[in-house]
Amino acid sequence: MEQGVPALGLSSPDGLLKTRVSLTGADLTTLRIGGEIRRLLEPRSESMLASMMRQLNMERSGFLVIGGGSNVLMTDGVLETPLILTTGINEVSVREDGGVVFVSCGAGVRLRDVLAMTVREGWSGLEFAAGIPGTVGGAVMGNAGTLRGEIASAVHSVRASRFDGRFFDFGDGMIEWGYRKCSLRDEAPMVVSNVVFRLRRSARESVIEETSRSASDRRNQPSGRMTAGCVFRNPPGESAGRLLELAGCKGLSVGGAVVSEIHANFIENSGGATASDFADLAQRCREKVIERFGIRLRFEIMTLGVSLED
Ligand SMILES: Cc1cc2nc3c(=O)[nH]c(=O)nc-3n(C[C@H](O)[C@H](O)[C@H](O)COP(=O)(O)OP(=O)(O)OC[C@H]3O[C@@H](n4cnc5c(N)ncnc54)[C@H](O)[C@@H]3O)c2cc1C
């Protein structure tokens, strides 16, 4: 599902603001929907990110952020707001203290790569995350998780840059977590640059076993399709997928957007879907659930340059 990012294109004369003019939003999202990006910024380190943030702040141009693009619906028009792609901030270092292992990851490190390391080394704490695509920065911002756990439980600290390029370190006690919720999202716009996970040294076999168990939970999800994960959040004590299925949403389509036959909370781009196909289909599904159950589903998917009525 995830795809490597094509080779670097142009860089600006000051060497700071690199722009890959040829990349579109569709290249950067797992849904493969997204249009021209006027200005794509690709920091390769935290200091480069800080310089970029300072420059954007001076220009008063604002910014948006993307990691693995696995939880976003992006406009298929022109994205005028500068977009910061974090995947180049990808250093990893490890410190062990007794049986506790601190794994420090640049925000752009793929969660699956961290997980592969934990399985190889026998570090426990992230087994639940098997099969969650995207980067650690995106996982923190959405408190990514499954029925078996969520990222919050493994986070020791998070470093983020504010709009003016100043970095702040947040210990886990300084962040409020909830279901797919991280309080950093409520602060002034920030870019997560680094995440330190706190894991436990454990028996390798048990880490492998638990990770495989989590991976096998994915059998009821569409794989190898163009999706952005679950469209809607689960209402308290309910499953959005179950409500959508009972409301008859499986197989509904608008343009190239189709509700998955495998899991009703996934909308697939069956080819050529536009952002408005996706939004219209999501809205139809929501109306069907309201009609049948009187429950208004809230969006889990995030947006870049487009809005969904929540
Ligand atoms: C097939 C499939 C299965 C999935 N299964 C799950 C699942 O089981 N559980 C789950 O929770 N999710 C799941 N997802 C959704 C998605 O993978 C996760 O939400 C993931 O953590 C998003 O990370 P990302 O790097 O792709 O974020 P993106 O999609 O790039 O961004 C998501 C949001 O976070 C912001 N953001 C990203 N990085 C940063 C940063 N460094 N600083 C500030 N803001 C940032 C973006 O602006 C955007 O608002 C699934 C998706 C797919 C396609």
mmCIF file of C-alpha atoms and ligand atoms in Angstrom:
data_model
loop_
_atom_site.group_PDB
_atom_site.id
_atom_site.type_symbol
_atom_site.label_atom_id
_atom_site.label_comp_id
_atom_site.label_asym_id
_atom_site.label_seq_id
_atom_site.Cartn_x
_atom_site.Cartn_y
_atom_site.Cartn_z
ATOM 1 C CA MET A 1 0.000 0.000 0.000
ATOM 2 C CA GLU A 2 2.698 2.482 0.955
ATOM 3 C CA GLN A 3 4.989 3.565 -1.789
ATOM 4 C CA GLY A 4 8.529 4.941 -1.788
ATOM 5 C CA VAL A 5 8.819 8.587 -2.696
ATOM 6 C CA PRO A 6 10.370 9.288 -6.111
ATOM 7 C CA ALA A 7 13.806 10.893 -6.466
ATOM 8 C CA LEU A 8 14.453 14.492 -5.434
ATOM 9 C CA GLY A 9 13.699 17.219 -7.961
ATOM 10 C CA LEU A 10 14.638 20.885 -7.666
ATOM 11 C CA SER A 11 16.109 22.806 -4.779
ATOM 12 C CA SER A 12 15.781 26.530 -4.193
ATOM 13 C CA PRO A 13 18.807 28.846 -4.489
ATOM 14 C CA ASP A 14 19.120 29.232 -0.702
ATOM 15 C CA GLY A 15 19.337 25.466 -0.390
ATOM 16 C CA LEU A 16 16.724 25.451 2.361
ATOM 17 C CA LEU A 17 13.385 25.192 0.671
ATOM 18 C CA LYS A 18 13.497 22.162 -1.538
ATOM 19 C CA THR A 19 10.568 21.791 -3.880
ATOM 20 C CA ARG A 20 9.749 18.699 -5.874
ATOM 21 C CA VAL A 21 7.606 20.349 -8.464
ATOM 22 C CA SER A 22 6.725 17.075 -10.119
ATOM 23 C CA LEU A 23 5.149 15.427 -7.070
ATOM 24 C CA THR A 24 1.383 15.647 -6.713
ATOM 25 C CA GLY A 25 -0.769 14.941 -3.693
ATOM 26 C CA ALA A 26 -1.716 11.614 -5.264
ATOM 27 C CA ASP A 27 1.969 10.565 -5.072
ATOM 28 C CA LEU A 28 2.042 11.271 -1.344
ATOM 29 C CA THR A 29 -1.212 9.690 -0.168
ATOM 30 C CA THR A 30 -2.264 6.056 0.106
ATOM 31 C CA LEU A 31 -5.687 7.040 -1.235
ATOM 32 C CA ARG A 32 -3.893 8.318 -4.356
ATOM 33 C CA ILE A 33 -6.048 11.428 -4.456
ATOM 34 C CA GLY A 34 -4.403 14.842 -4.559
ATOM 35 C CA GLY A 35 -3.504 17.542 -7.047
ATOM 36 C CA GLU A 36 -0.620 19.887 -7.677
ATOM 37 C CA ILE A 37 1.406 20.991 -4.664
ATOM 38 C CA ARG A 38 2.615 24.530 -5.138
ATOM 39 C CA ARG A 39 5.415 24.253 -2.591
ATOM 40 C CA LEU A 40 6.681 21.028 -1.048
ATOM 41 C CA LEU A 41 9.232 21.368 1.743
ATOM 42 C CA GLU A 42 11.377 18.389 2.625
ATOM 43 C CA PRO A 43 13.442 18.860 5.773
ATOM 44 C CA ARG A 44 16.178 16.254 6.223
ATOM 45 C CA SER A 45 16.876 17.134 9.853
ATOM 46 C CA GLU A 46 15.402 19.032 12.780
ATOM 47 C CA SER A 47 17.686 22.016 12.167
ATOM 48 C CA MET A 48 16.595 22.177 8.550
ATOM 49 C CA LEU A 49 12.981 22.002 9.709
ATOM 50 C CA ALA A 50 13.621 24.906 12.120
ATOM 51 C CA SER A 51 15.089 27.054 9.303
ATOM 52 C CA MET A 52 12.126 26.294 7.089
ATOM 53 C CA MET A 53 9.636 27.097 9.834
ATOM 54 C CA ARG A 54 11.370 30.433 10.530
ATOM 55 C CA GLN A 55 11.277 31.315 6.860
ATOM 56 C CA LEU A 56 7.598 30.367 6.507
ATOM 57 C CA ASN A 57 6.830 32.381 9.622
ATOM 58 C CA MET A 58 8.584 35.439 8.168
ATOM 59 C CA GLU A 59 6.554 35.030 4.996
ATOM 60 C CA ARG A 60 3.347 34.528 7.022
ATOM 61 C CA SER A 61 2.449 31.798 4.565
ATOM 62 C CA GLY A 62 1.199 29.146 6.991
ATOM 63 C CA PHE A 63 1.897 25.448 6.420
ATOM 64 C CA LEU A 64 0.427 21.970 6.348
ATOM 65 C CA VAL A 65 2.165 18.714 7.271
ATOM 66 C CA ILE A 66 2.178 15.244 5.760
ATOM 67 C CA GLY A 67 3.963 12.075 6.838
ATOM 68 C CA GLY A 68 3.015 8.781 5.210
ATOM 69 C CA GLY A 69 -0.223 10.249 3.828
ATOM 70 C CA SER A 70 -2.150 7.199 5.054
ATOM 71 C CA ASN A 71 -4.873 9.032 6.945
ATOM 72 C CA VAL A 72 -5.576 12.040 4.756
ATOM 73 C CA LEU A 73 -7.917 13.238 2.080
ATOM 74 C CA MET A 74 -6.110 15.872 0.029
ATOM 75 C CA THR A 75 -7.573 18.402 -2.370
ATOM 76 C CA ASP A 76 -7.278 17.432 -6.000
ATOM 77 C CA GLY A 77 -7.121 21.113 -6.874
ATOM 78 C CA VAL A 78 -3.894 23.060 -6.398
ATOM 79 C CA LEU A 79 -2.588 23.015 -2.828
ATOM 80 C CA GLU A 80 -1.426 26.607 -2.352
ATOM 81 C CA THR A 81 -0.365 26.295 1.299
ATOM 82 C CA PRO A 82 3.247 25.106 1.702
ATOM 83 C CA LEU A 83 3.298 21.405 2.568
ATOM 84 C CA ILE A 84 5.991 19.977 4.854
ATOM 85 C CA LEU A 85 6.817 16.334 4.110
ATOM 86 C CA THR A 86 8.471 14.786 7.156
ATOM 87 C CA THR A 87 9.747 11.510 5.724
ATOM 88 C CA GLY A 88 13.307 12.876 5.408
ATOM 89 C CA ILE A 89 13.561 13.325 9.205
ATOM 90 C CA ASN A 90 14.343 9.715 9.843
ATOM 91 C CA GLU A 91 17.207 9.200 12.276
ATOM 92 C CA VAL A 92 16.855 6.427 14.848
ATOM 93 C CA SER A 93 18.868 5.943 18.022
ATOM 94 C CA VAL A 94 18.504 3.557 20.932
ATOM 95 C CA ARG A 95 19.366 3.835 24.632
ATOM 96 C CA GLU A 96 18.846 1.046 27.129
ATOM 97 C CA ASP A 97 18.447 1.512 30.858
ATOM 98 C CA GLY A 98 17.993 -1.726 32.770
ATOM 99 C CA GLY A 99 15.212 -3.544 30.950
ATOM 100 C CA VAL A 100 13.801 -0.318 29.518
ATOM 101 C CA VAL A 101 14.605 0.540 25.925
ATOM 102 C CA PHE A 102 14.237 4.108 24.674
ATOM 103 C CA VAL A 103 13.932 4.252 20.885
ATOM 104 C CA SER A 104 14.275 7.773 19.530
ATOM 105 C CA CYS A 105 12.824 8.213 16.033
ATOM 106 C CA GLY A 106 12.691 11.142 13.643
ATOM 107 C CA ALA A 107 9.045 11.949 12.890
ATOM 108 C CA GLY A 108 9.328 10.584 9.372
ATOM 109 C CA VAL A 109 10.403 7.069 10.385
ATOM 110 C CA ARG A 110 7.852 4.495 9.225
ATOM 111 C CA LEU A 111 6.021 2.834 12.098
ATOM 112 C CA ARG A 112 6.474 -0.522 10.350
ATOM 113 C CA ASP A 113 10.282 -0.019 10.413
ATOM 114 C CA VAL A 114 10.220 0.638 14.167
ATOM 115 C CA LEU A 115 8.054 -2.426 14.607
ATOM 116 C CA ALA A 116 10.436 -4.561 12.543
ATOM 117 C CA MET A 117 13.264 -3.460 14.830
ATOM 118 C CA THR A 118 11.300 -4.299 17.970
ATOM 119 C CA VAL A 119 10.504 -7.756 16.641
ATOM 120 C CA ARG A 120 14.140 -8.359 15.694
ATOM 121 C CA GLU A 121 15.425 -7.196 19.087
ATOM 122 C CA GLY A 122 12.648 -8.553 21.330
ATOM 123 C CA TRP A 123 11.392 -5.167 22.578
ATOM 124 C CA SER A 124 7.809 -5.158 23.754
ATOM 125 C CA GLY A 125 5.258 -2.316 23.634
ATOM 126 C CA LEU A 126 4.334 -1.755 19.998
ATOM 127 C CA GLU A 127 3.012 -5.185 19.037
ATOM 128 C CA PHE A 128 -0.537 -3.815 18.636
ATOM 129 C CA ALA A 129 0.662 -1.544 15.800
ATOM 130 C CA ALA A 130 1.333 -4.332 13.284
ATOM 131 C CA GLY A 131 -0.064 -3.254 9.942
ATOM 132 C CA ILE A 132 -0.644 0.434 10.744
ATOM 133 C CA PRO A 133 0.893 2.321 7.816
ATOM 134 C CA GLY A 134 2.459 5.774 8.042
ATOM 135 C CA THR A 135 5.081 7.549 10.095
ATOM 136 C CA VAL A 136 5.630 7.868 13.826
ATOM 137 C CA GLY A 137 4.786 11.608 13.626
ATOM 138 C CA GLY A 138 1.409 10.848 12.046
ATOM 139 C CA ALA A 139 0.806 8.039 14.539
ATOM 140 C CA VAL A 140 1.382 10.397 17.470
ATOM 141 C CA MET A 141 -0.800 13.182 16.055
ATOM 142 C CA GLY A 142 -3.733 10.768 15.630
ATOM 143 C CA ASN A 143 -2.902 8.489 18.597
ATOM 144 C CA ALA A 144 -3.020 5.613 16.124
ATOM 145 C CA GLY A 145 -4.155 2.324 17.538
ATOM 146 C CA THR A 146 -6.130 -0.862 17.290
ATOM 147 C CA LEU A 147 -8.324 -2.831 19.661
ATOM 148 C CA ARG A 148 -5.097 -4.132 21.211
ATOM 149 C CA GLY A 149 -3.544 -0.793 22.119
ATOM 150 C CA GLU A 150 -2.625 2.696 21.066
ATOM 151 C CA ILE A 151 0.522 4.681 20.444
ATOM 152 C CA ALA A 152 0.056 6.794 23.587
ATOM 153 C CA SER A 153 0.917 3.787 25.756
ATOM 154 C CA ALA A 154 4.395 3.525 24.219
ATOM 155 C CA VAL A 155 5.326 7.221 23.954
ATOM 156 C CA HIS A 156 7.957 8.539 26.372
ATOM 157 C CA SER A 157 8.302 12.028 24.868
ATOM 158 C CA VAL A 158 7.609 14.063 21.769
ATOM 159 C CA ARG A 159 9.554 16.980 20.324
ATOM 160 C CA ALA A 160 7.717 19.436 18.109
ATOM 161 C CA SER A 161 8.517 22.678 16.377
ATOM 162 C CA ARG A 162 6.194 25.629 16.619
ATOM 163 C CA PHE A 163 5.454 27.889 13.662
ATOM 164 C CA ASP A 164 8.433 30.101 14.606
ATOM 165 C CA GLY A 165 10.955 27.245 14.516
ATOM 166 C CA ARG A 166 11.262 26.910 18.306
ATOM 167 C CA PHE A 167 11.276 23.324 19.576
ATOM 168 C CA PHE A 168 9.403 22.099 22.627
ATOM 169 C CA ASP A 169 9.806 18.771 24.404
ATOM 170 C CA PHE A 170 6.655 17.177 25.758
ATOM 171 C CA GLY A 171 6.977 14.398 28.322
ATOM 172 C CA ASP A 172 4.117 11.921 28.146
ATOM 173 C CA GLY A 173 2.473 13.548 31.205
ATOM 174 C CA MET A 174 2.273 16.817 29.263
ATOM 175 C CA ILE A 175 0.149 15.366 26.481
ATOM 176 C CA GLU A 176 -3.528 14.535 26.825
ATOM 177 C CA TRP A 177 -4.433 11.425 24.915
ATOM 178 C CA GLY A 178 -7.812 10.057 23.960
ATOM 179 C CA TYR A 179 -9.347 7.837 21.332
ATOM 180 C CA ARG A 180 -7.515 8.952 18.130
ATOM 181 C CA LYS A 181 -6.738 12.152 19.968
ATOM 182 C CA CYS A 182 -3.523 13.908 20.948
ATOM 183 C CA SER A 183 -3.674 17.329 22.592
ATOM 184 C CA LEU A 184 -0.724 18.581 20.499
ATOM 185 C CA ARG A 185 -3.215 18.861 17.673
ATOM 186 C CA ASP A 186 -5.173 21.454 19.711
ATOM 187 C CA GLU A 187 -2.128 23.659 20.251
ATOM 188 C CA ALA A 188 -0.934 26.263 17.739
ATOM 189 C CA PRO A 189 0.097 24.463 14.530
ATOM 190 C CA MET A 190 3.139 22.315 15.224
ATOM 191 C CA VAL A 191 5.329 19.869 13.414
ATOM 192 C CA VAL A 192 6.328 16.795 15.393
ATOM 193 C CA SER A 193 10.010 16.235 14.685
ATOM 194 C CA ASN A 194 10.949 13.408 17.047
ATOM 195 C CA VAL A 195 9.262 10.723 19.126
ATOM 196 C CA VAL A 196 10.899 8.648 21.866
ATOM 197 C CA PHE A 197 9.227 5.302 22.541
ATOM 198 C CA ARG A 198 9.634 3.580 25.897
ATOM 199 C CA LEU A 199 9.685 -0.201 25.381
ATOM 200 C CA ARG A 200 10.588 -3.208 27.515
ATOM 201 C CA ARG A 201 13.173 -5.859 26.771
ATOM 202 C CA SER A 202 11.238 -9.086 26.520
ATOM 203 C CA ALA A 203 11.344 -12.610 25.130
ATOM 204 C CA ARG A 204 11.639 -12.326 21.354
ATOM 205 C CA GLU A 205 9.218 -15.213 20.795
ATOM 206 C CA SER A 206 6.445 -13.494 22.744
ATOM 207 C CA VAL A 207 6.952 -10.224 20.842
ATOM 208 C CA ILE A 208 6.744 -12.133 17.554
ATOM 209 C CA GLU A 209 3.653 -14.018 18.696
ATOM 210 C CA GLU A 210 1.793 -10.912 19.861
ATOM 211 C CA THR A 211 2.771 -8.985 16.712
ATOM 212 C CA SER A 212 1.509 -11.834 14.490
ATOM 213 C CA ARG A 213 -1.742 -11.892 16.431
ATOM 214 C CA SER A 214 -2.213 -8.158 15.748
ATOM 215 C CA ALA A 215 -1.307 -8.622 12.087
ATOM 216 C CA SER A 216 -3.905 -11.358 11.717
ATOM 217 C CA ASP A 217 -6.651 -8.994 13.013
ATOM 218 C CA ARG A 218 -6.208 -7.219 9.682
ATOM 219 C CA ARG A 219 -7.763 -10.017 7.697
ATOM 220 C CA ASN A 220 -11.101 -8.183 7.682
ATOM 221 C CA GLN A 221 -9.577 -5.032 6.182
ATOM 222 C CA PRO A 222 -8.994 -4.293 2.506
ATOM 223 C CA SER A 223 -5.285 -4.640 1.770
ATOM 224 C CA GLY A 224 -3.504 -3.644 -1.402
ATOM 225 C CA ARG A 225 -6.309 -1.168 -2.175
ATOM 226 C CA MET A 226 -6.125 2.611 -2.330
ATOM 227 C CA THR A 227 -7.673 3.697 0.986
ATOM 228 C CA ALA A 228 -6.890 6.029 3.862
ATOM 229 C CA GLY A 229 -7.800 3.642 6.667
ATOM 230 C CA CYS A 230 -11.034 4.040 8.608
ATOM 231 C CA VAL A 231 -13.117 6.967 7.427
ATOM 232 C CA PHE A 232 -15.146 7.396 10.623
ATOM 233 C CA ARG A 233 -14.343 7.132 14.314
ATOM 234 C CA ASN A 234 -16.084 4.468 16.351
ATOM 235 C CA PRO A 235 -18.899 6.001 18.443
ATOM 236 C CA PRO A 236 -18.579 5.167 22.174
ATOM 237 C CA GLY A 237 -19.169 1.426 22.653
ATOM 238 C CA GLU A 238 -19.969 0.877 18.974
ATOM 239 C CA SER A 239 -18.188 -0.014 15.770
ATOM 240 C CA ALA A 240 -18.600 2.461 12.911
ATOM 241 C CA GLY A 241 -17.943 -0.382 10.450
ATOM 242 C CA ARG A 242 -20.808 -2.437 11.892
ATOM 243 C CA LEU A 243 -23.260 0.500 11.740
ATOM 244 C CA LEU A 244 -22.233 1.316 8.161
ATOM 245 C CA GLU A 245 -22.617 -2.306 7.102
ATOM 246 C CA LEU A 246 -26.062 -2.648 8.727
ATOM 247 C CA ALA A 247 -27.131 0.621 7.110
ATOM 248 C CA GLY A 248 -26.394 -0.957 3.725
ATOM 249 C CA CYS A 249 -23.338 1.096 2.773
ATOM 250 C CA LYS A 250 -21.081 -1.702 1.445
ATOM 251 C CA GLY A 251 -20.651 -1.349 -2.299
ATOM 252 C CA LEU A 252 -22.163 2.177 -2.520
ATOM 253 C CA SER A 253 -20.207 4.374 -4.901
ATOM 254 C CA VAL A 254 -19.845 7.923 -6.129
ATOM 255 C CA GLY A 255 -17.615 8.342 -9.190
ATOM 256 C CA GLY A 256 -14.448 6.354 -8.525
ATOM 257 C CA ALA A 257 -15.018 6.149 -4.743
ATOM 258 C CA VAL A 258 -16.524 2.887 -3.465
ATOM 259 C CA VAL A 259 -17.374 1.656 0.026
ATOM 260 C CA SER A 260 -15.273 -1.476 0.533
ATOM 261 C CA GLU A 261 -17.089 -4.809 0.347
ATOM 262 C CA ILE A 262 -14.589 -6.129 2.895
ATOM 263 C CA HIS A 263 -14.986 -3.469 5.601
ATOM 264 C CA ALA A 264 -17.701 -0.793 5.396
ATOM 265 C CA ASN A 265 -15.586 1.825 7.220
ATOM 266 C CA PHE A 266 -13.065 1.905 4.351
ATOM 267 C CA ILE A 267 -13.673 3.896 1.165
ATOM 268 C CA GLU A 268 -11.565 2.732 -1.752
ATOM 269 C CA ASN A 269 -10.375 4.725 -4.716
ATOM 270 C CA SER A 270 -11.249 2.228 -7.418
ATOM 271 C CA GLY A 271 -9.473 4.436 -9.977
ATOM 272 C CA GLY A 272 -9.875 8.096 -10.824
ATOM 273 C CA ALA A 273 -11.759 9.031 -7.640
ATOM 274 C CA THR A 274 -11.765 12.732 -6.805
ATOM 275 C CA ALA A 275 -11.769 14.330 -3.362
ATOM 276 C CA SER A 276 -15.386 15.359 -3.912
ATOM 277 C CA ASP A 277 -16.374 11.783 -4.921
ATOM 278 C CA PHE A 278 -14.903 10.680 -1.604
ATOM 279 C CA ALA A 279 -16.569 13.475 0.401
ATOM 280 C CA ASP A 280 -19.982 12.938 -1.248
ATOM 281 C CA LEU A 281 -19.847 9.194 -0.663
ATOM 282 C CA ALA A 282 -18.826 9.654 2.969
ATOM 283 C CA GLN A 283 -21.727 12.066 3.416
ATOM 284 C CA ARG A 284 -24.205 9.557 1.905
ATOM 285 C CA CYS A 285 -22.940 6.853 4.234
ATOM 286 C CA ARG A 286 -23.302 9.133 7.192
ATOM 287 C CA GLU A 287 -26.882 9.999 6.235
ATOM 288 C CA LYS A 288 -27.756 6.309 5.951
ATOM 289 C CA VAL A 289 -26.419 5.681 9.463
ATOM 290 C CA ILE A 290 -28.366 8.662 10.825
ATOM 291 C CA GLU A 291 -31.576 7.402 9.142
ATOM 292 C CA ARG A 292 -31.166 3.877 10.466
ATOM 293 C CA PHE A 293 -29.665 4.442 13.929
ATOM 294 C CA GLY A 294 -29.915 8.178 14.668
ATOM 295 C CA ILE A 295 -26.130 8.235 15.210
ATOM 296 C CA ARG A 296 -23.972 10.877 13.549
ATOM 297 C CA LEU A 297 -20.565 9.436 12.740
ATOM 298 C CA ARG A 298 -17.527 11.713 13.132
ATOM 299 C CA PHE A 299 -14.613 11.674 10.743
ATOM 300 C CA GLU A 300 -11.394 9.918 11.687
ATOM 301 C CA ILE A 301 -9.703 10.782 8.381
ATOM 302 C CA MET A 302 -7.876 14.140 8.308
ATOM 303 C CA THR A 303 -7.905 16.641 5.473
ATOM 304 C CA LEU A 304 -5.321 18.726 3.628
ATOM 305 C CA GLY A 305 -6.597 21.668 1.582
ATOM 306 C CA VAL A 306 -10.163 20.398 1.570
ATOM 307 C CA SER A 307 -12.849 20.324 4.236
ATOM 308 C CA LEU A 308 -15.258 17.649 5.354
ATOM 309 C CA GLU A 309 -18.332 18.710 7.272
ATOM 310 C CA ASP A 310 -17.913 17.057 10.682
HETATM 311 C C1 LIG B 1 -4.852 0.175 5.115
HETATM 312 C C2 LIG B 1 -4.808 1.125 6.287
HETATM 313 C C3 LIG B 1 -4.978 0.648 7.570
HETATM 314 C C4 LIG B 1 -4.960 1.523 8.661
HETATM 315 N N1 LIG B 1 -5.128 1.012 9.906
HETATM 316 C C5 LIG B 1 -5.099 1.860 10.969
HETATM 317 C C6 LIG B 1 -5.274 1.361 12.300
HETATM 318 O O1 LIG B 1 -5.434 0.156 12.535
HETATM 319 N N2 LIG B 1 -5.260 2.241 13.323
HETATM 320 C C7 LIG B 1 -5.072 3.591 13.130
HETATM 321 O O2 LIG B 1 -5.062 4.335 14.114
HETATM 322 N N3 LIG B 1 -4.905 4.076 11.892
HETATM 323 C C8 LIG B 1 -4.911 3.264 10.810
HETATM 324 N N4 LIG B 1 -4.753 3.775 9.549
HETATM 325 C C9 LIG B 1 -4.626 5.223 9.372
HETATM 326 C C10 LIG B 1 -3.161 5.725 9.368
HETATM 327 O O3 LIG B 1 -2.295 4.728 8.919
HETATM 328 C C11 LIG B 1 -2.705 6.182 10.738
HETATM 329 O O4 LIG B 1 -3.563 7.182 11.211
HETATM 330 C C12 LIG B 1 -1.271 6.711 10.698
HETATM 331 O O5 LIG B 1 -0.798 6.836 12.011
HETATM 332 C C13 LIG B 1 -1.138 8.044 9.971
HETATM 333 O O6 LIG B 1 0.255 8.344 9.839
HETATM 334 P P1 LIG B 1 0.780 9.125 8.562
HETATM 335 O O7 LIG B 1 2.218 9.380 8.734
HETATM 336 O O8 LIG B 1 0.389 8.412 7.319
HETATM 337 O O9 LIG B 1 -0.025 10.482 8.721
HETATM 338 P P2 LIG B 1 -0.589 11.391 7.538
HETATM 339 O O10 LIG B 1 -1.723 10.688 6.885
HETATM 340 O O11 LIG B 1 0.506 11.877 6.692
HETATM 341 O O12 LIG B 1 -1.161 12.606 8.392
HETATM 342 C C14 LIG B 1 -2.249 12.414 9.266
HETATM 343 C C15 LIG B 1 -2.458 13.727 10.047
HETATM 344 O O13 LIG B 1 -1.368 13.956 10.919
HETATM 345 C C16 LIG B 1 -0.686 15.170 10.583
HETATM 346 N N5 LIG B 1 0.749 14.891 10.689
HETATM 347 C C17 LIG B 1 1.435 13.862 10.128
HETATM 348 N N6 LIG B 1 2.728 13.913 10.512
HETATM 349 C C18 LIG B 1 2.852 14.991 11.307
HETATM 350 C C19 LIG B 1 3.940 15.593 12.018
HETATM 351 N N7 LIG B 1 5.183 15.085 11.980
HETATM 352 N N8 LIG B 1 3.716 16.713 12.737
HETATM 353 C C20 LIG B 1 2.465 17.271 12.786
HETATM 354 N N9 LIG B 1 1.391 16.740 12.155
HETATM 355 C C21 LIG B 1 1.591 15.626 11.431
HETATM 356 C C22 LIG B 1 -1.132 15.514 9.169
HETATM 357 O O14 LIG B 1 -1.114 16.929 8.963
HETATM 358 C C23 LIG B 1 -2.538 14.961 9.141
HETATM 359 O O15 LIG B 1 -3.428 15.868 9.752
HETATM 360 C C24 LIG B 1 -4.752 2.914 8.444
HETATM 361 C C25 LIG B 1 -4.566 3.396 7.152
HETATM 362 C C26 LIG B 1 -4.593 2.519 6.064
HETATM 363 C C27 LIG B 1 -4.372 3.074 4.684
#
